[in-house]
Amino acid sequence: QVQLVESGGGLVQAGGSLRLSCVASGSIFRVNSMGWYRQVPGKQRELVARMISGGSTSYADSVKGRFIISRDNAKNSVYLQMNSLKPEDTAVYYCHAEVRRTVAAPTWSYWGQGTQVTVSS
């Protein structure tokens, strides 16, 4: 099994910063991509930021210039530095990883349990 555990969510005022962390553990041969998604009630989960193993990144337009994703491949970890937070960033943030458990195994998608980020105006 593979587990993703997030930390770092919380309540912050508009304009403030938070840093989310996620570590993948378990039976892991290789982590291909890691990223962050978010979801608010009544809406679909949306991509916030994603980084593949080669280092390429992609961001939602709404967070470009404010959020920075980074990875520590040795620790199978991903981080999201969120700056200049806005009330519309309020959501449950989920860590996501695409993992190969053995050299011959296919890539599977895994999710964390989610961490709440609330930005007050």
Tab-separated table of N, CA, C and O in Angstrom:
chain	number	residue	atom	x	y	z
A	1	GLN	N	0.829	-1.192	0.000
A	1	GLN	CA	0.000	0.000	0.000
A	1	GLN	C	0.873	1.256	0.000
A	1	GLN	O	2.033	1.209	0.404
A	2	VAL	N	0.277	2.320	-0.459
A	2	VAL	CA	0.945	3.630	-0.466
A	2	VAL	C	0.053	4.604	0.289
A	2	VAL	O	-1.163	4.645	0.070
A	3	GLN	N	0.651	5.374	1.173
A	3	GLN	CA	-0.099	6.374	1.932
A	3	GLN	C	0.496	7.755	1.651
A	3	GLN	O	1.712	7.904	1.558
A	4	LEU	N	-0.400	8.717	1.547
A	4	LEU	CA	0.001	10.118	1.427
A	4	LEU	C	-0.535	10.855	2.640
A	4	LEU	O	-1.731	10.796	2.923
A	5	VAL	N	0.343	11.529	3.351
A	5	VAL	CA	-0.066	12.247	4.550
A	5	VAL	C	0.282	13.718	4.385
A	5	VAL	O	1.447	14.063	4.167
A	6	GLU	N	-0.753	14.543	4.496
A	6	GLU	CA	-0.579	15.987	4.336
A	6	GLU	C	-0.505	16.669	5.695
A	6	GLU	O	-1.043	16.166	6.686
A	7	SER	N	0.087	17.834	5.709
A	7	SER	CA	0.101	18.666	6.908
A	7	SER	C	0.279	20.117	6.478
A	7	SER	O	0.678	20.395	5.335
A	8	GLY	N	-0.056	21.035	7.386
A	8	GLY	CA	0.210	22.435	7.132
A	8	GLY	C	-0.987	23.306	6.852
A	8	GLY	O	-0.854	24.520	6.705
A	9	GLY	N	-2.169	22.735	6.767
A	9	GLY	CA	-3.345	23.558	6.540
A	9	GLY	C	-3.686	24.372	7.781
A	9	GLY	O	-3.078	24.228	8.832
A	10	GLY	N	-4.685	25.231	7.649
A	10	GLY	CA	-5.112	26.028	8.777
A	10	GLY	C	-5.852	27.274	8.355
A	10	GLY	O	-6.298	27.392	7.213
A	11	LEU	N	-5.975	28.194	9.307
A	11	LEU	CA	-6.692	29.448	9.103
A	11	LEU	C	-5.672	30.586	8.998
A	11	LEU	O	-4.763	30.697	9.832
A	12	VAL	N	-5.837	31.419	7.984
A	12	VAL	CA	-4.919	32.539	7.784
A	12	VAL	C	-5.703	33.712	7.235
A	12	VAL	O	-6.729	33.531	6.572
A	13	GLN	N	-5.242	34.911	7.522
A	13	GLN	CA	-5.882	36.101	6.987
A	13	GLN	C	-5.465	36.317	5.534
A	13	GLN	O	-4.387	35.881	5.105
A	14	ALA	N	-6.318	37.000	4.808
A	14	ALA	CA	-6.000	37.336	3.418
A	14	ALA	C	-4.667	38.080	3.352
A	14	ALA	O	-4.388	38.946	4.188
A	15	GLY	N	-3.854	37.691	2.367
A	15	GLY	CA	-2.532	38.268	2.230
A	15	GLY	C	-1.453	37.474	2.931
A	15	GLY	O	-0.260	37.715	2.710
A	16	GLY	N	-1.844	36.530	3.744
A	16	GLY	CA	-0.897	35.720	4.491
A	16	GLY	C	-0.376	34.547	3.686
A	16	GLY	O	-0.678	34.398	2.494
A	17	SER	N	0.404	33.715	4.360
A	17	SER	CA	1.040	32.573	3.713
A	17	SER	C	0.836	31.304	4.532
A	17	SER	O	0.684	31.352	5.750
A	18	LEU	N	0.848	30.188	3.830
A	18	LEU	CA	0.839	28.867	4.433
A	18	LEU	C	1.728	27.952	3.595
A	18	LEU	O	1.883	28.178	2.383
A	19	ARG	N	2.249	26.939	4.231
A	19	ARG	CA	3.041	25.941	3.515
A	19	ARG	C	2.476	24.561	3.799
A	19	ARG	O	2.422	24.127	4.948
A	20	LEU	N	2.068	23.888	2.738
A	20	LEU	CA	1.560	22.528	2.849
A	20	LEU	C	2.680	21.537	2.564
A	20	LEU	O	3.542	21.791	1.711
A	21	SER	N	2.627	20.424	3.270
A	21	SER	CA	3.598	19.350	3.061
A	21	SER	C	2.866	18.038	2.867
A	21	SER	O	1.784	17.834	3.418
A	22	CYS	N	3.468	17.161	2.097
A	22	CYS	CA	2.898	15.835	1.868
A	22	CYS	C	4.045	14.854	1.695
A	22	CYS	O	4.983	15.107	0.936
A	23	VAL	N	3.944	13.739	2.395
A	23	VAL	CA	4.952	12.694	2.254
A	23	VAL	C	4.275	11.387	1.863
A	23	VAL	O	3.228	11.032	2.409
A	24	ALA	N	4.865	10.720	0.893
A	24	ALA	CA	4.377	9.425	0.445
A	24	ALA	C	5.207	8.332	1.097
A	24	ALA	O	6.441	8.416	1.142
A	25	SER	N	4.518	7.303	1.591
A	25	SER	CA	5.231	6.207	2.235
A	25	SER	C	4.578	4.891	1.853
A	25	SER	O	3.455	4.856	1.346
A	26	GLY	N	5.291	3.811	2.124
A	26	GLY	CA	4.779	2.492	1.803
A	26	GLY	C	5.646	1.812	0.769
A	26	GLY	O	6.830	2.072	0.651
A	27	SER	N	5.013	0.931	0.011
A	27	SER	CA	5.721	0.171	-1.000
A	27	SER	C	5.870	1.016	-2.264
A	27	SER	O	4.968	1.085	-3.084
A	28	ILE	N	7.014	1.667	-2.417
A	28	ILE	CA	7.232	2.607	-3.517
A	28	ILE	C	8.509	2.272	-4.261
A	28	ILE	O	9.574	2.199	-3.650
A	29	PHE	N	8.383	2.073	-5.577
A	29	PHE	CA	9.566	1.949	-6.420
A	29	PHE	C	9.963	3.317	-6.968
A	29	PHE	O	11.116	3.707	-6.918
A	30	ARG	N	8.965	4.027	-7.486
A	30	ARG	CA	9.232	5.348	-8.036
A	30	ARG	C	7.974	6.204	-7.978
A	30	ARG	O	6.881	5.724	-8.261
A	31	VAL	N	8.145	7.450	-7.611
A	31	VAL	CA	7.056	8.418	-7.664
A	31	VAL	C	7.242	9.256	-8.922
A	31	VAL	O	8.257	9.940	-9.075
A	32	ASN	N	6.300	9.169	-9.822
A	32	ASN	CA	6.416	9.897	-11.084
A	32	ASN	C	6.071	11.364	-10.906
A	32	ASN	O	6.914	12.239	-11.048
A	33	SER	N	4.841	11.638	-10.581
A	33	SER	CA	4.443	13.022	-10.387
A	33	SER	C	3.829	13.180	-9.003
A	33	SER	O	3.292	12.237	-8.429
A	34	MET	N	3.933	14.375	-8.473
A	34	MET	CA	3.266	14.726	-7.229
A	34	MET	C	2.656	16.099	-7.404
A	34	MET	O	3.187	16.939	-8.143
A	35	GLY	N	1.539	16.307	-6.736
A	35	GLY	CA	0.904	17.596	-6.912
A	35	GLY	C	-0.158	17.854	-5.876
A	35	GLY	O	-0.377	17.062	-4.946
A	36	TRP	N	-0.812	18.976	-6.053
A	36	TRP	CA	-1.863	19.423	-5.137
A	36	TRP	C	-3.119	19.783	-5.931
A	36	TRP	O	-3.046	20.437	-6.977
A	37	TYR	N	-4.243	19.333	-5.405
A	37	TYR	CA	-5.549	19.679	-5.924
A	37	TYR	C	-6.333	20.305	-4.782
A	37	TYR	O	-5.977	20.163	-3.610
A	38	ARG	N	-7.434	20.965	-5.119
A	38	ARG	CA	-8.299	21.526	-4.084
A	38	ARG	C	-9.758	21.385	-4.494
A	38	ARG	O	-10.081	21.278	-5.687
A	39	GLN	N	-10.595	21.389	-3.477
A	39	GLN	CA	-12.018	21.208	-3.724
A	39	GLN	C	-12.826	21.991	-2.700
A	39	GLN	O	-12.507	21.986	-1.508
A	40	VAL	N	-13.850	22.655	-3.198
A	40	VAL	CA	-14.821	23.312	-2.334
A	40	VAL	C	-16.148	22.606	-2.500
A	40	VAL	O	-16.404	21.994	-3.534
A	41	PRO	N	-17.013	22.678	-1.489
A	41	PRO	CA	-18.296	21.966	-1.574
A	41	PRO	C	-19.082	22.362	-2.818
A	41	PRO	O	-19.187	23.549	-3.149
A	42	GLY	N	-19.589	21.366	-3.508
A	42	GLY	CA	-20.408	21.609	-4.674
A	42	GLY	C	-19.646	21.802	-5.963
A	42	GLY	O	-20.259	21.996	-7.022
A	43	LYS	N	-18.322	21.757	-5.896
A	43	LYS	CA	-17.522	21.939	-7.097
A	43	LYS	C	-16.583	20.760	-7.290
A	43	LYS	O	-16.292	20.021	-6.366
A	44	GLN	N	-16.110	20.622	-8.527
A	44	GLN	CA	-15.171	19.546	-8.829
A	44	GLN	C	-13.796	19.856	-8.254
A	44	GLN	O	-13.418	21.022	-8.083
A	45	ARG	N	-13.080	18.789	-7.966
A	45	ARG	CA	-11.702	18.947	-7.525
A	45	ARG	C	-10.885	19.504	-8.702
A	45	ARG	O	-11.028	19.057	-9.839
A	46	GLU	N	-10.038	20.477	-8.393
A	46	GLU	CA	-9.275	21.112	-9.449
A	46	GLU	C	-7.777	21.079	-9.146
A	46	GLU	O	-7.363	21.100	-7.988
A	47	LEU	N	-6.999	21.035	-10.223
A	47	LEU	CA	-5.552	21.060	-10.083
A	47	LEU	C	-5.098	22.435	-9.591
A	47	LEU	O	-5.534	23.464	-10.100
A	48	VAL	N	-4.204	22.414	-8.599
A	48	VAL	CA	-3.574	23.643	-8.141
A	48	VAL	C	-2.159	23.739	-8.723
A	48	VAL	O	-1.800	24.717	-9.351
A	49	ALA	N	-1.371	22.697	-8.488
A	49	ALA	CA	0.002	22.675	-8.985
A	49	ALA	C	0.475	21.234	-9.044
A	49	ALA	O	0.050	20.397	-8.247
A	50	ARG	N	1.372	20.978	-9.990
A	50	ARG	CA	1.841	19.620	-10.196
A	50	ARG	C	3.292	19.662	-10.660
A	50	ARG	O	3.697	20.565	-11.400
A	51	MET	N	4.074	18.676	-10.201
A	51	MET	CA	5.459	18.586	-10.624
A	51	MET	C	5.771	17.145	-10.983
A	51	MET	O	5.521	16.239	-10.189
A	52	ILE	N	6.322	16.929	-12.163
A	52	ILE	CA	6.714	15.582	-12.544
A	52	ILE	C	8.145	15.326	-12.070
A	52	ILE	O	8.836	16.260	-11.639
A	53	SER	N	8.591	14.094	-12.168
A	53	SER	CA	9.879	13.728	-11.601
A	53	SER	C	11.038	14.470	-12.242
A	53	SER	O	12.061	14.680	-11.614
A	54	GLY	N	10.888	14.902	-13.488
A	54	GLY	CA	11.960	15.648	-14.146
A	54	GLY	C	12.051	17.094	-13.713
A	54	GLY	O	13.015	17.790	-14.059
A	55	GLY	N	11.050	17.557	-12.968
A	55	GLY	CA	11.086	18.918	-12.444
A	55	GLY	C	10.144	19.890	-13.123
A	55	GLY	O	9.975	21.019	-12.655
A	56	SER	N	9.511	19.471	-14.218
A	56	SER	CA	8.563	20.374	-14.879
A	56	SER	C	7.351	20.592	-13.989
A	56	SER	O	6.898	19.680	-13.309
A	57	THR	N	6.849	21.824	-14.031
A	57	THR	CA	5.721	22.174	-13.184
A	57	THR	C	4.565	22.731	-14.008
A	57	THR	O	4.764	23.229	-15.128
A	58	SER	N	3.386	22.628	-13.448
A	58	SER	CA	2.221	23.275	-14.031
A	58	SER	C	1.383	23.830	-12.891
A	58	SER	O	1.321	23.236	-11.807
A	59	TYR	N	0.762	24.971	-13.146
A	59	TYR	CA	-0.027	25.662	-12.135
A	59	TYR	C	-1.381	26.064	-12.714
A	59	TYR	O	-1.499	26.371	-13.905
A	60	ALA	N	-2.366	26.107	-11.842
A	60	ALA	CA	-3.631	26.719	-12.230
A	60	ALA	C	-3.384	28.215	-12.446
A	60	ALA	O	-2.580	28.828	-11.737
A	61	ASP	N	-4.079	28.786	-13.409
A	61	ASP	CA	-3.894	30.214	-13.689
A	61	ASP	C	-4.162	31.064	-12.453
A	61	ASP	O	-3.509	32.088	-12.242
A	62	SER	N	-5.097	30.633	-11.626
A	62	SER	CA	-5.511	31.424	-10.472
A	62	SER	C	-4.440	31.517	-9.385
A	62	SER	O	-4.534	32.376	-8.503
A	63	VAL	N	-3.426	30.649	-9.438
A	63	VAL	CA	-2.396	30.657	-8.391
A	63	VAL	C	-1.014	31.020	-8.919
A	63	VAL	O	-0.066	31.149	-8.133
A	64	LYS	N	-0.884	31.172	-10.214
A	64	LYS	CA	0.424	31.520	-10.792
A	64	LYS	C	0.939	32.825	-10.197
A	64	LYS	O	0.216	33.796	-10.082
A	65	GLY	N	2.213	32.796	-9.826
A	65	GLY	CA	2.832	33.979	-9.233
A	65	GLY	C	2.631	34.080	-7.732
A	65	GLY	O	3.262	34.922	-7.083
A	66	ARG	N	1.763	33.243	-7.164
A	66	ARG	CA	1.514	33.270	-5.715
A	66	ARG	C	1.925	31.957	-5.036
A	66	ARG	O	2.378	31.972	-3.890
A	67	PHE	N	1.725	30.842	-5.699
A	67	PHE	CA	2.019	29.532	-5.121
A	67	PHE	C	3.267	28.953	-5.787
A	67	PHE	O	3.501	29.160	-6.982
A	68	ILE	N	4.028	28.221	-4.988
A	68	ILE	CA	5.220	27.556	-5.510
A	68	ILE	C	5.232	26.107	-5.050
A	68	ILE	O	5.138	25.840	-3.850
A	69	ILE	N	5.341	25.198	-6.001
A	69	ILE	CA	5.422	23.782	-5.671
A	69	ILE	C	6.889	23.349	-5.716
A	69	ILE	O	7.663	23.816	-6.560
A	70	SER	N	7.246	22.468	-4.799
A	70	SER	CA	8.597	21.920	-4.785
A	70	SER	C	8.538	20.468	-4.322
A	70	SER	O	7.554	20.049	-3.716
A	71	ARG	N	9.582	19.725	-4.652
A	71	ARG	CA	9.633	18.315	-4.279
A	71	ARG	C	10.992	17.984	-3.692
A	71	ARG	O	12.009	18.596	-4.029
A	72	ASP	N	10.971	16.982	-2.824
A	72	ASP	CA	12.189	16.351	-2.337
A	72	ASP	C	12.066	14.891	-2.738
A	72	ASP	O	11.403	14.100	-2.062
A	73	ASN	N	12.680	14.542	-3.865
A	73	ASN	CA	12.513	13.187	-4.394
A	73	ASN	C	13.073	12.128	-3.450
A	73	ASN	O	12.532	11.021	-3.358
A	74	ALA	N	14.128	12.462	-2.744
A	74	ALA	CA	14.727	11.496	-1.822
A	74	ALA	C	13.782	11.144	-0.679
A	74	ALA	O	13.848	10.053	-0.116
A	75	LYS	N	12.906	12.086	-0.348
A	75	LYS	CA	11.962	11.868	0.747
A	75	LYS	C	10.556	11.581	0.256
A	75	LYS	O	9.633	11.479	1.069
A	76	ASN	N	10.399	11.472	-1.069
A	76	ASN	CA	9.063	11.259	-1.644
A	76	ASN	C	8.070	12.280	-1.089
A	76	ASN	O	6.956	11.939	-0.690
A	77	SER	N	8.493	13.514	-1.079
A	77	SER	CA	7.680	14.573	-0.495
A	77	SER	C	7.433	15.692	-1.502
A	77	SER	O	8.233	15.915	-2.413
A	78	VAL	N	6.333	16.372	-1.290
A	78	VAL	CA	5.984	17.529	-2.103
A	78	VAL	C	5.485	18.631	-1.176
A	78	VAL	O	4.878	18.347	-0.135
A	79	TYR	N	5.768	19.860	-1.554
A	79	TYR	CA	5.406	21.006	-0.739
A	79	TYR	C	4.688	22.046	-1.604
A	79	TYR	O	4.920	22.119	-2.816
A	80	LEU	N	3.858	22.826	-0.965
A	80	LEU	CA	3.186	23.915	-1.652
A	80	LEU	C	3.291	25.156	-0.793
A	80	LEU	O	2.671	25.232	0.277
A	81	GLN	N	4.093	26.106	-1.232
A	81	GLN	CA	4.203	27.385	-0.559
A	81	GLN	C	3.135	28.306	-1.140
A	81	GLN	O	3.147	28.589	-2.347
A	82	MET	N	2.223	28.728	-0.295
A	82	MET	CA	1.110	29.557	-0.734
A	82	MET	C	1.266	30.950	-0.151
A	82	MET	O	1.232	31.119	1.071
A	83	ASN	N	1.451	31.919	-1.016
A	83	ASN	CA	1.629	33.306	-0.610
A	83	ASN	C	0.479	34.171	-1.120
A	83	ASN	O	-0.245	33.775	-2.029
A	84	SER	N	0.354	35.336	-0.537
A	84	SER	CA	-0.695	36.284	-0.952
A	84	SER	C	-2.045	35.587	-1.043
A	84	SER	O	-2.771	35.720	-2.038
A	85	LEU	N	-2.381	34.851	-0.015
A	85	LEU	CA	-3.612	34.065	-0.035
A	85	LEU	C	-4.838	34.955	-0.094
A	85	LEU	O	-4.866	36.067	0.472
A	86	LYS	N	-5.842	34.440	-0.807
A	86	LYS	CA	-7.105	35.144	-0.991
A	86	LYS	C	-8.241	34.302	-0.423
A	86	LYS	O	-8.131	33.063	-0.356
A	87	PRO	N	-9.352	34.915	-0.054
A	87	PRO	CA	-10.491	34.126	0.441
A	87	PRO	C	-10.920	33.046	-0.547
A	87	PRO	O	-11.351	31.967	-0.122
A	88	GLU	N	-10.796	33.306	-1.823
A	88	GLU	CA	-11.190	32.294	-2.824
A	88	GLU	C	-10.242	31.098	-2.884
A	88	GLU	O	-10.523	30.127	-3.591
A	89	ASP	N	-9.140	31.154	-2.155
A	89	ASP	CA	-8.265	29.986	-2.043
A	89	ASP	C	-8.755	29.005	-0.989
A	89	ASP	O	-8.194	27.910	-0.843
A	90	THR	N	-9.782	29.387	-0.248
A	90	THR	CA	-10.334	28.512	0.780
A	90	THR	C	-10.855	27.229	0.149
A	90	THR	O	-11.654	27.260	-0.784
A	91	ALA	N	-10.387	26.104	0.659
A	91	ALA	CA	-10.752	24.799	0.101
A	91	ALA	C	-10.090	23.711	0.933
A	91	ALA	O	-9.245	23.991	1.791
A	92	VAL	N	-10.477	22.478	0.647
A	92	VAL	CA	-9.714	21.332	1.137
A	92	VAL	C	-8.654	21.013	0.087
A	92	VAL	O	-8.989	20.847	-1.094
A	93	TYR	N	-7.434	20.963	0.503
A	93	TYR	CA	-6.317	20.708	-0.403
A	93	TYR	C	-5.885	19.253	-0.275
A	93	TYR	O	-5.653	18.753	0.832
A	94	TYR	N	-5.782	18.583	-1.426
A	94	TYR	CA	-5.430	17.171	-1.468
A	94	TYR	C	-4.083	16.980	-2.161
A	94	TYR	O	-3.844	17.543	-3.236
A	95	CYS	N	-3.276	16.169	-1.551
A	95	CYS	CA	-2.025	15.743	-2.175
A	95	CYS	C	-2.321	14.577	-3.120
A	95	CYS	O	-3.155	13.710	-2.815
A	96	HIS	N	-1.636	14.556	-4.238
A	96	HIS	CA	-1.816	13.496	-5.229
A	96	HIS	C	-0.452	13.012	-5.701
A	96	HIS	O	0.484	13.804	-5.843
A	97	ALA	N	-0.353	11.722	-5.931
A	97	ALA	CA	0.900	11.167	-6.446
A	97	ALA	C	0.607	10.036	-7.413
A	97	ALA	O	-0.351	9.280	-7.227
A	98	GLU	N	1.430	9.939	-8.423
A	98	GLU	CA	1.400	8.814	-9.355
A	98	GLU	C	2.615	7.951	-9.042
A	98	GLU	O	3.749	8.399	-9.176
A	99	VAL	N	2.339	6.714	-8.628
A	99	VAL	CA	3.379	5.876	-8.022
A	99	VAL	C	3.467	4.527	-8.729
A	99	VAL	O	2.447	3.912	-9.045
A	100	ARG	N	4.698	4.101	-8.950
A	100	ARG	CA	4.956	2.721	-9.356
A	100	ARG	C	5.470	1.982	-8.134
A	100	ARG	O	6.467	2.383	-7.531
A	101	ARG	N	4.803	0.870	-7.787
A	101	ARG	CA	5.158	0.180	-6.547
A	101	ARG	C	6.318	-0.793	-6.739
A	101	ARG	O	7.032	-1.113	-5.802
A	102	THR	N	6.488	-1.316	-7.955
A	102	THR	CA	7.636	-2.167	-8.289
A	102	THR	C	8.111	-1.792	-9.677
A	102	THR	O	7.425	-1.066	-10.399
A	103	VAL	N	9.256	-2.317	-10.062
A	103	VAL	CA	9.824	-1.989	-11.364
A	103	VAL	C	8.907	-2.438	-12.493
A	103	VAL	O	8.870	-1.811	-13.555
A	104	ALA	N	8.143	-3.493	-12.275
A	104	ALA	CA	7.276	-4.012	-13.332
A	104	ALA	C	5.831	-3.554	-13.201
A	104	ALA	O	4.999	-3.844	-14.065
A	105	ALA	N	5.514	-2.853	-12.140
A	105	ALA	CA	4.123	-2.487	-11.881
A	105	ALA	C	3.707	-1.279	-12.710
A	105	ALA	O	4.533	-0.429	-13.054
A	106	PRO	N	2.421	-1.174	-12.988
A	106	PRO	CA	1.924	0.027	-13.647
A	106	PRO	C	1.897	1.191	-12.670
A	106	PRO	O	2.092	1.014	-11.468
A	107	THR	N	1.652	2.366	-13.198
A	107	THR	CA	1.542	3.550	-12.349
A	107	THR	C	0.117	3.669	-11.824
A	107	THR	O	-0.847	3.576	-12.585
A	108	TRP	N	0.008	3.870	-10.511
A	108	TRP	CA	-1.297	4.046	-9.877
A	108	TRP	C	-1.385	5.447	-9.292
A	108	TRP	O	-0.379	6.063	-8.939
A	109	SER	N	-2.609	5.892	-9.158
A	109	SER	CA	-2.881	7.223	-8.624
A	109	SER	C	-3.304	7.097	-7.165
A	109	SER	O	-4.142	6.264	-6.822
A	110	TYR	N	-2.724	7.935	-6.301
A	110	TYR	CA	-3.034	7.922	-4.881
A	110	TYR	C	-3.354	9.343	-4.400
A	110	TYR	O	-2.814	10.321	-4.933
A	111	TRP	N	-4.222	9.382	-3.376
A	111	TRP	CA	-4.652	10.658	-2.800
A	111	TRP	C	-4.425	10.682	-1.300
A	111	TRP	O	-4.565	9.662	-0.619
A	112	GLY	N	-4.129	11.866	-0.789
A	112	GLY	CA	-4.117	12.062	0.643
A	112	GLY	C	-5.522	12.286	1.163
A	112	GLY	O	-6.490	12.335	0.408
A	113	GLN	N	-5.615	12.466	2.474
A	113	GLN	CA	-6.929	12.594	3.101
A	113	GLN	C	-7.462	14.028	3.031
A	113	GLN	O	-8.636	14.257	3.286
A	114	GLY	N	-6.606	14.967	2.673
A	114	GLY	CA	-7.030	16.351	2.544
A	114	GLY	C	-6.725	17.169	3.781
A	114	GLY	O	-6.758	16.653	4.905
A	115	THR	N	-6.423	18.431	3.566
A	115	THR	CA	-6.181	19.351	4.671
A	115	THR	C	-6.906	20.667	4.369
A	115	THR	O	-6.849	21.169	3.238
A	116	GLN	N	-7.595	21.187	5.361
A	116	GLN	CA	-8.412	22.380	5.157
A	116	GLN	C	-7.543	23.634	5.200
A	116	GLN	O	-6.725	23.817	6.107
A	117	VAL	N	-7.755	24.479	4.208
A	117	VAL	CA	-7.144	25.805	4.181
A	117	VAL	C	-8.274	26.824	4.156
A	117	VAL	O	-9.138	26.773	3.265
A	118	THR	N	-8.291	27.703	5.135
A	118	THR	CA	-9.323	28.732	5.218
A	118	THR	C	-8.657	30.097	5.262
A	118	THR	O	-7.791	30.345	6.111
A	119	VAL	N	-9.062	30.956	4.334
A	119	VAL	CA	-8.502	32.297	4.244
A	119	VAL	C	-9.605	33.291	4.577
A	119	VAL	O	-10.623	33.355	3.873
A	120	SER	N	-9.420	34.036	5.644
A	120	SER	CA	-10.437	34.998	6.066
A	120	SER	C	-10.160	36.368	5.444
A	120	SER	O	-9.018	36.749	5.228
A	121	SER	N	-11.237	37.088	5.190
A	121	SER	CA	-11.107	38.410	4.546
A	121	SER	C	-10.953	39.508	5.580
A	121	SER	O	-11.117	39.294	6.759
